CSV table of C-alpha atoms in Angstrom, one decimal:
chain,number,residue,atom,x,y,z
A,1,MET,CA,0.0,0.0,0.0
A,2,SER,CA,1.4,3.4,-0.9
A,3,ASN,CA,2.0,6.0,1.8
A,4,GLN,CA,1.5,8.9,-0.6
A,5,ALA,CA,-1.4,11.2,0.0
A,6,PRO,CA,-4.3,11.0,-2.5
A,7,THR,CA,-4.1,13.7,-5.1
A,8,LEU,CA,-6.6,15.7,-7.3
A,9,GLU,CA,-5.7,13.3,-10.1
A,10,ASP,CA,-6.7,10.2,-8.0
A,11,VAL,CA,-10.1,11.9,-7.2
A,12,ALA,CA,-10.5,12.7,-10.9
A,13,ARG,CA,-9.8,9.1,-11.8
A,14,GLU,CA,-12.1,7.8,-9.2
A,15,ALA,CA,-15.0,10.1,-10.1
A,16,GLY,CA,-14.6,9.8,-13.8
A,17,VAL,CA,-14.2,13.5,-14.4
A,18,SER,CA,-11.4,15.8,-15.3
A,19,ARG,CA,-8.8,17.3,-12.7
A,20,ALA,CA,-10.1,20.8,-13.5
A,21,THR,CA,-13.6,19.8,-12.6
A,22,VAL,CA,-12.4,18.3,-9.2
A,23,SER,CA,-10.5,21.5,-8.5
A,24,ARG,CA,-13.7,23.6,-9.2
A,25,VAL,CA,-15.7,21.4,-6.7
A,26,VAL,CA,-13.0,21.5,-4.0
A,27,ASN,CA,-12.7,25.3,-4.3
A,28,GLY,CA,-16.3,25.8,-4.0
A,29,VAL,CA,-16.9,27.2,-7.6
A,30,ARG,CA,-20.7,27.3,-8.0
A,31,ASN,CA,-21.2,26.6,-11.6
A,32,VAL,CA,-20.6,22.9,-11.3
A,33,ASP,CA,-23.6,20.6,-11.9
A,34,PRO,CA,-25.0,19.2,-8.6
A,35,ALA,CA,-24.8,15.6,-9.9
A,36,ILE,CA,-21.2,16.2,-10.8
A,37,GLN,CA,-20.5,17.7,-7.3
A,38,LYS,CA,-22.0,14.5,-5.6
A,39,LEU,CA,-19.8,12.3,-7.8
A,40,VAL,CA,-16.7,14.2,-6.8
A,41,HIS,CA,-17.6,14.3,-3.0
A,42,ARG,CA,-18.1,10.6,-3.0
A,43,ALA,CA,-14.8,10.1,-4.8
A,44,ILE,CA,-13.1,12.4,-2.2
A,45,GLU,CA,-14.5,10.1,0.6
A,46,ARG,CA,-13.5,6.9,-1.1
A,47,THR,CA,-9.9,8.1,-1.7
A,48,GLY,CA,-9.5,10.0,1.5
A,49,TYR,CA,-8.3,13.0,-0.4
A,50,ALA,CA,-7.6,16.1,1.9
A,51,PRO,CA,-7.4,19.5,0.2
A,52,ASN,CA,-4.2,21.5,0.7
A,53,ARG,CA,-5.6,24.5,2.6
A,54,ALA,CA,-2.7,26.7,1.9
A,55,ALA,CA,-3.0,26.0,-1.9
A,56,ARG,CA,-6.6,26.4,-1.8
A,57,SER,CA,-6.4,29.7,-0.1
A,58,LEU,CA,-4.2,31.0,-2.9
A,59,VAL,CA,-7.0,30.0,-5.3
A,60,THR,CA,-10.0,31.2,-3.4
A,61,ARG,CA,-8.2,34.2,-1.6
A,62,ARG,CA,-10.1,33.1,1.5
A,63,ALA,CA,-8.7,32.0,4.9
A,64,GLU,CA,-11.5,29.6,5.3
A,65,THR,CA,-11.8,30.5,8.9
A,66,VAL,CA,-14.1,33.0,10.6
A,67,ALA,CA,-13.6,34.8,13.8
A,68,LEU,CA,-16.2,34.1,16.4
A,69,VAL,CA,-15.9,36.9,18.7
A,70,VAL,CA,-17.5,37.1,22.3
A,71,SER,CA,-17.2,40.8,23.1
A,72,GLY,CA,-18.1,43.1,26.0
A,73,ALA,CA,-17.1,46.4,27.3
A,74,GLY,CA,-15.1,45.5,30.3
A,75,ASP,CA,-11.9,47.0,31.9
A,76,LEU,CA,-8.2,46.0,31.8
A,77,SER,CA,-8.3,43.9,35.0
A,78,GLN,CA,-7.0,40.4,34.3
A,79,GLU,CA,-9.3,39.1,36.9
A,80,THR,CA,-12.3,40.6,35.3
A,81,GLN,CA,-11.3,39.3,31.9
A,82,GLU,CA,-10.9,35.7,33.3
A,83,ALA,CA,-14.3,36.0,34.8
A,84,PHE,CA,-15.9,37.2,31.6
A,85,VAL,CA,-14.4,34.1,29.7
A,86,ALA,CA,-15.6,31.7,32.4
A,87,ARG,CA,-19.0,33.2,32.3
A,88,ALA,CA,-19.2,32.7,28.5
A,89,PHE,CA,-18.3,29.0,28.7
A,90,ALA,CA,-20.6,28.4,31.6
A,91,ASP,CA,-23.7,30.0,29.7
A,92,PRO,CA,-25.7,27.4,27.7
A,93,PHE,CA,-26.7,30.2,25.4
A,94,PHE,CA,-23.1,30.4,24.0
A,95,GLY,CA,-22.8,26.7,23.6
A,96,ARG,CA,-25.9,26.8,21.3
A,97,VAL,CA,-24.4,29.7,19.3
A,98,VAL,CA,-21.4,27.8,18.7
A,99,SER,CA,-23.3,24.7,17.7
A,100,GLY,CA,-25.2,26.6,15.1
A,101,ILE,CA,-22.2,28.2,13.5
A,102,VAL,CA,-20.2,24.9,13.4
A,103,GLY,CA,-23.2,23.2,11.9
A,104,PHE,CA,-23.1,25.8,9.0
A,105,LEU,CA,-19.4,26.0,8.5
A,106,ARG,CA,-18.3,22.4,8.9
A,107,PRO,CA,-19.8,21.0,5.6
A,108,ARG,CA,-18.0,23.9,3.8
A,109,CYS,CA,-14.7,23.0,5.3
A,110,MET,CA,-14.6,26.3,7.1
A,111,TYR,CA,-13.7,26.7,10.8
A,112,PRO,CA,-14.3,29.2,13.6
A,113,VAL,CA,-11.6,30.9,15.6
A,114,LEU,CA,-12.8,31.8,19.1
A,115,MET,CA,-11.6,35.3,20.2
A,116,PHE,CA,-12.7,37.3,23.4
A,117,ALA,CA,-12.7,41.0,23.3
A,118,GLU,CA,-13.2,42.5,26.7
A,119,SER,CA,-10.4,45.2,26.7
A,120,PRO,CA,-9.0,47.7,24.2
A,121,GLU,CA,-6.1,45.5,23.4
A,122,ASP,CA,-8.4,42.5,22.8
A,123,ARG,CA,-10.3,44.6,20.4
A,124,GLN,CA,-7.4,45.8,18.5
A,125,GLU,CA,-6.1,42.2,18.2
A,126,VAL,CA,-9.5,41.3,16.5
A,127,LEU,CA,-9.2,44.1,14.2
A,128,THR,CA,-5.5,43.3,13.2
A,129,TYR,CA,-6.4,39.5,12.8
A,130,LEU,CA,-9.1,40.4,10.3
A,131,ARG,CA,-7.1,43.1,8.5
A,132,GLN,CA,-4.3,40.7,7.9
A,133,GLY,CA,-6.8,38.3,6.2
A,134,ARG,CA,-6.3,35.5,8.9
A,135,ALA,CA,-10.1,35.2,9.1
A,136,ASP,CA,-12.6,36.0,6.3
A,137,GLY,CA,-14.8,37.9,8.7
A,138,ALA,CA,-16.2,38.3,12.2
A,139,LEU,CA,-19.4,36.8,13.9
A,140,VAL,CA,-19.9,38.9,17.0
A,141,VAL,CA,-21.9,38.1,20.2
A,142,SER,CA,-21.9,41.1,22.2
A,143,THR,CA,-22.6,40.9,26.0
A,144,HIS,CA,-22.8,44.5,26.9
A,145,ALA,CA,-24.8,47.5,25.5
A,146,ASP,CA,-21.7,49.7,25.5
A,147,ASP,CA,-19.6,47.4,23.5
A,148,PRO,CA,-17.5,49.4,21.1
A,149,LEU,CA,-16.4,46.7,19.0
A,150,PRO,CA,-19.3,46.7,16.4
A,151,ALA,CA,-18.7,50.4,15.6
A,152,LEU,CA,-14.9,49.7,15.2
A,153,LEU,CA,-15.7,46.8,12.8
A,154,ALA,CA,-18.1,48.9,10.9
A,155,GLU,CA,-15.7,51.9,10.6
A,156,ALA,CA,-12.9,49.4,9.4
A,157,LYS,CA,-15.3,48.0,6.7
A,158,LEU,CA,-14.6,44.4,7.7
A,159,PRO,CA,-17.2,41.7,6.9
A,160,THR,CA,-19.2,41.3,10.2
A,161,VAL,CA,-22.5,39.9,11.3
A,162,LEU,CA,-23.9,40.4,14.8
A,163,PHE,CA,-26.0,38.2,17.1
A,164,ALA,CA,-28.8,40.7,18.0
A,165,ARG,CA,-29.5,44.2,17.3
A,166,PRO,CA,-26.8,46.5,18.6
A,167,ALA,CA,-27.8,49.0,21.4
A,168,ARG,CA,-26.4,51.8,19.0
A,169,GLU,CA,-27.1,51.8,15.3
A,170,VAL,CA,-24.3,50.6,13.3
A,171,PRO,CA,-24.3,49.6,9.4
A,172,LEU,CA,-23.7,45.9,10.1
A,173,SER,CA,-25.9,42.9,9.3
A,174,TYR,CA,-27.6,41.1,12.3
A,175,VAL,CA,-29.9,38.3,13.2
A,176,ASP,CA,-32.4,38.7,16.1
A,177,LEU,CA,-35.6,37.5,17.7
A,178,ASP,CA,-39.0,39.3,17.7
A,179,HIS,CA,-38.4,39.8,21.5
A,180,ARG,CA,-41.5,41.8,22.1
A,181,HIS,CA,-43.6,39.0,20.7
A,182,GLY,CA,-41.9,36.7,23.1
A,183,GLY,CA,-42.9,38.9,26.0
A,184,ARG,CA,-46.5,38.9,24.6
A,185,LEU,CA,-46.6,35.0,24.6
A,186,ALA,CA,-45.6,34.8,28.2
A,187,ALA,CA,-48.1,37.3,29.4
A,188,GLU,CA,-50.9,35.7,27.4
A,189,HIS,CA,-50.0,32.3,28.9
A,190,LEU,CA,-49.9,33.5,32.5
A,191,LEU,CA,-53.3,35.3,32.0
A,192,ALA,CA,-54.8,32.1,30.5
A,193,ARG,CA,-53.7,30.2,33.6
A,194,GLY,CA,-55.6,32.7,35.7
A,195,CYS,CA,-52.7,34.6,37.2
A,196,ARG,CA,-53.9,37.8,38.9
A,197,ARG,CA,-50.6,39.3,40.3
A,198,PRO,CA,-48.1,38.7,37.4
A,199,ALA,CA,-44.5,40.2,37.7
A,200,THR,CA,-41.3,39.9,35.7
A,201,VAL,CA,-37.6,39.5,36.2
A,202,THR,CA,-35.9,41.3,33.2
A,203,GLY,CA,-32.4,41.0,31.8
A,204,PRO,CA,-30.1,44.1,31.9
A,205,LEU,CA,-32.3,46.8,30.7
A,206,ALA,CA,-29.4,48.5,28.9
A,207,LEU,CA,-29.8,45.7,26.3
A,208,PRO,CA,-32.5,46.1,23.6
A,209,ALA,CA,-33.6,42.5,23.9
A,210,SER,CA,-34.3,42.9,27.6
A,211,ARG,CA,-36.4,46.1,27.0
A,212,GLU,CA,-38.3,44.5,24.2
A,213,ARG,CA,-39.2,41.4,26.2
A,214,LEU,CA,-40.4,43.7,29.0
A,215,ALA,CA,-42.4,46.0,26.6
A,216,GLY,CA,-44.3,42.9,25.2
A,217,PHE,CA,-45.0,41.6,28.5
A,218,ARG,CA,-46.0,44.8,30.1
A,219,ASP,CA,-48.3,46.0,27.2
A,220,THR,CA,-50.1,42.7,26.9
A,221,LEU,CA,-50.9,42.8,30.6
A,222,ALA,CA,-52.0,46.4,30.4
A,223,ASP,CA,-54.4,45.6,27.5
A,224,ASN,CA,-55.9,43.0,29.8
A,225,GLY,CA,-56.4,45.1,32.9
A,226,HIS,CA,-53.1,44.9,34.7
A,227,PRO,CA,-51.6,48.4,34.1
A,228,HIS,CA,-49.0,48.2,36.9
A,229,VAL,CA,-46.6,45.2,36.6
A,230,PRO,CA,-43.9,44.6,39.3
A,231,VAL,CA,-40.4,44.6,37.8
A,232,ALA,CA,-37.0,43.5,39.1
A,233,GLU,CA,-33.9,43.7,36.9
A,234,GLY,CA,-31.6,40.6,36.8
A,235,GLY,CA,-28.4,39.8,35.0
A,236,PHE,CA,-29.2,36.7,33.0
A,237,THR,CA,-27.5,34.4,35.8
A,238,VAL,CA,-29.0,31.9,38.3
A,239,ASP,CA,-27.9,34.1,41.2
A,240,SER,CA,-29.4,37.3,39.7
A,241,GLY,CA,-32.7,35.5,39.4
A,242,VAL,CA,-32.7,34.5,43.0
A,243,ALA,CA,-31.8,38.1,44.1
A,244,ALA,CA,-34.4,39.7,41.9
A,245,MET,CA,-37.1,37.2,43.1
A,246,GLU,CA,-36.2,38.1,46.6
A,247,ARG,CA,-36.8,41.8,45.9
A,248,LEU,CA,-40.1,41.0,44.3
A,249,LEU,CA,-41.4,38.8,47.2
A,250,ALA,CA,-40.4,41.5,49.5
A,251,GLU,CA,-42.5,44.2,47.7
A,252,GLN,CA,-45.2,41.9,46.3
A,253,PRO,CA,-45.6,38.9,48.5
A,254,GLY,CA,-48.8,37.9,46.7
A,255,VAL,CA,-47.3,37.5,43.3
A,256,ASP,CA,-48.7,34.4,41.6
A,257,GLY,CA,-46.9,34.4,38.1
A,258,VAL,CA,-43.5,35.4,37.0
A,259,PHE,CA,-41.8,35.9,33.6
A,260,ALA,CA,-38.2,35.5,33.6
A,261,ALA,CA,-36.1,37.0,30.7
A,262,ASN,CA,-33.9,33.8,30.4
A,263,ASP,CA,-33.9,30.2,31.7
A,264,LEU,CA,-31.1,30.7,34.1
A,265,MET,CA,-32.8,33.3,36.1
A,266,ALA,CA,-36.1,31.2,35.9
A,267,GLN,CA,-34.2,28.3,37.5
A,268,GLY,CA,-32.9,30.6,40.2
A,269,ILE,CA,-36.5,31.8,40.9
A,270,CYS,CA,-37.8,28.2,41.1
A,271,GLN,CA,-35.1,27.4,43.6
A,272,LEU,CA,-35.9,30.5,45.8
A,273,LEU,CA,-39.7,29.7,45.7
A,274,ARG,CA,-39.1,26.1,46.8
A,275,GLU,CA,-37.1,27.5,49.7
A,276,ARG,CA,-39.7,29.8,50.7
A,277,GLY,CA,-42.4,27.0,50.6
A,278,ARG,CA,-44.0,28.3,47.4
A,279,ARG,CA,-45.2,25.6,45.2
A,280,VAL,CA,-44.6,25.8,41.4
A,281,PRO,CA,-46.8,26.2,39.5
A,282,GLU,CA,-49.6,25.8,42.0
A,283,ASP,CA,-48.7,29.0,44.1
A,284,VAL,CA,-46.5,30.8,41.5
A,285,ALA,CA,-46.2,30.0,37.8
A,286,VAL,CA,-42.9,30.6,36.3
A,287,ILE,CA,-42.0,31.1,32.6
A,288,GLY,CA,-38.5,31.4,31.4
A,289,PHE,CA,-37.0,32.5,28.0
A,290,ASP,CA,-34.7,30.6,25.6
A,291,ASP,CA,-35.6,27.0,25.8
A,292,SER,CA,-32.0,26.0,26.7
A,293,GLY,CA,-31.1,22.7,28.3
A,294,VAL,CA,-31.6,24.4,31.7
A,295,ALA,CA,-35.4,24.4,30.8
A,296,ARG,CA,-35.5,20.6,30.6
A,297,SER,CA,-33.2,19.9,33.6
A,298,CYS,CA,-35.0,22.5,35.9
A,299,THR,CA,-37.2,21.1,38.7
A,300,PRO,CA,-40.0,21.0,37.6
A,301,PRO,CA,-39.2,21.2,33.9
A,302,LEU,CA,-39.6,24.8,32.8
A,303,THR,CA,-42.3,26.3,30.5
A,304,THR,CA,-40.3,28.8,28.4
A,305,VAL,CA,-40.3,31.0,25.3
A,306,ARG,CA,-38.1,29.2,22.7
A,307,GLN,CA,-35.5,31.3,20.9
A,308,PRO,CA,-34.1,29.1,18.0
A,309,VAL,CA,-30.4,30.1,18.9
A,310,GLU,CA,-28.9,27.3,16.7
A,311,GLN,CA,-30.8,28.5,13.6
A,312,MET,CA,-30.1,32.1,14.3
A,313,ALA,CA,-26.4,31.4,14.7
A,314,ALA,CA,-26.4,29.4,11.5
A,315,GLU,CA,-28.1,32.3,9.7
A,316,MET,CA,-25.3,34.6,11.1
A,317,ALA,CA,-22.6,32.4,9.3
A,318,ARG,CA,-24.7,32.2,6.0
A,319,LEU,CA,-25.0,36.1,5.9
A,320,LEU,CA,-21.3,36.4,6.6
A,321,ASP,CA,-20.5,33.8,3.8
A,322,GLU,CA,-22.6,36.0,1.5
A,323,LEU,CA,-20.6,39.1,2.6
A,324,VAL,CA,-17.3,37.4,2.0
A,325,ARG,CA,-18.4,36.1,-1.4
A,326,GLN,CA,-19.7,39.7,-2.2
A,327,ASN,CA,-23.1,38.1,-3.0
A,328,ARG,CA,-24.5,40.8,-0.5
A,329,THR,CA,-23.1,44.3,0.1
A,330,ASP,CA,-25.9,46.1,2.1
A,331,PRO,CA,-26.4,45.5,5.8
A,332,THR,CA,-29.5,43.2,6.4
A,333,ARG,CA,-31.6,42.1,9.3
A,334,VAL,CA,-33.2,38.7,9.7
A,335,LEU,CA,-35.9,38.4,12.4
A,336,PHE,CA,-36.8,35.1,13.9
A,337,GLU,CA,-40.2,34.3,15.6
A,338,PRO,CA,-40.4,32.9,19.2
A,339,GLU,CA,-42.5,30.0,20.4
A,340,LEU,CA,-44.0,29.1,23.7
A,341,VAL,CA,-43.0,25.7,25.1
A,342,VAL,CA,-45.3,24.5,27.8
A,343,ARG,CA,-43.9,22.2,30.4
A,344,GLU,CA,-44.7,22.1,34.1
A,345,THR,CA,-43.9,25.4,35.6
A,346,ALA,CA,-46.8,27.3,34.1
């Protein structure tokens, strides 16, 4: 058996096509008949051919990697930056984003490079990395309303797609959810259950998504005879959900329904209610937001508003691919619809 790596010629012989045709398929040229593409891909699998990425990049003028940037507006403290990275890895939301992006990139032989941008130096590193062509563009998940990175990327005219509408207007493409409709779905469900003293724990109100979820919830309740809704602001963590629910119970001990702006806070709320001897959902109904793995592992399983994070992340990658290929030049917005998932907490 030969130890020599399979070549384009080997694939061409196996597929019964020309070397030029194999090259076009490998390099992602689009004017190849789909049936021929299938033949070539099968031949690649049978021969074990692996494209030379350096040679392919010379042809395509693409790095075949994208920068997946988790960005905030933090300070220079090393301790703060380490905590920021740890929070990102611990949050199930981020894992779902990565899953959706990888699901789109992988079949296209493209790869994400994870970068964190929590300081001015980090942000400059991201800009330099992209300007040097080491990645074809950036997929950015901002964790703070004051994040300066989107504006820097827009000013540098670097291909970028954001997860969620930025707090400040920038000429960049983004994917987002109809958060206001999600808030409406939660309010309607609590009302349908007969809740008379509903309340909500919001995410950080500097973020557009948090404000929109609150607006949808509050407006729907006002339209149905509940003009004053108790509100406590949380921080999208379990502990912040516990603390916010403690404040609500201190101010409104008779609350009988709670909408939490994410599943982690809803989990914290359920924990606190159990400790206080309140039954869920008999005494207090609880609704979360996201439909993450937390919703299914929560005790009892959590009723929640589903955000299709994986599909949204895949759409981010698709939009970036169009920008890099110059099939799209103007910024665009793609809005997804939420869905209520009824389990046991409401």
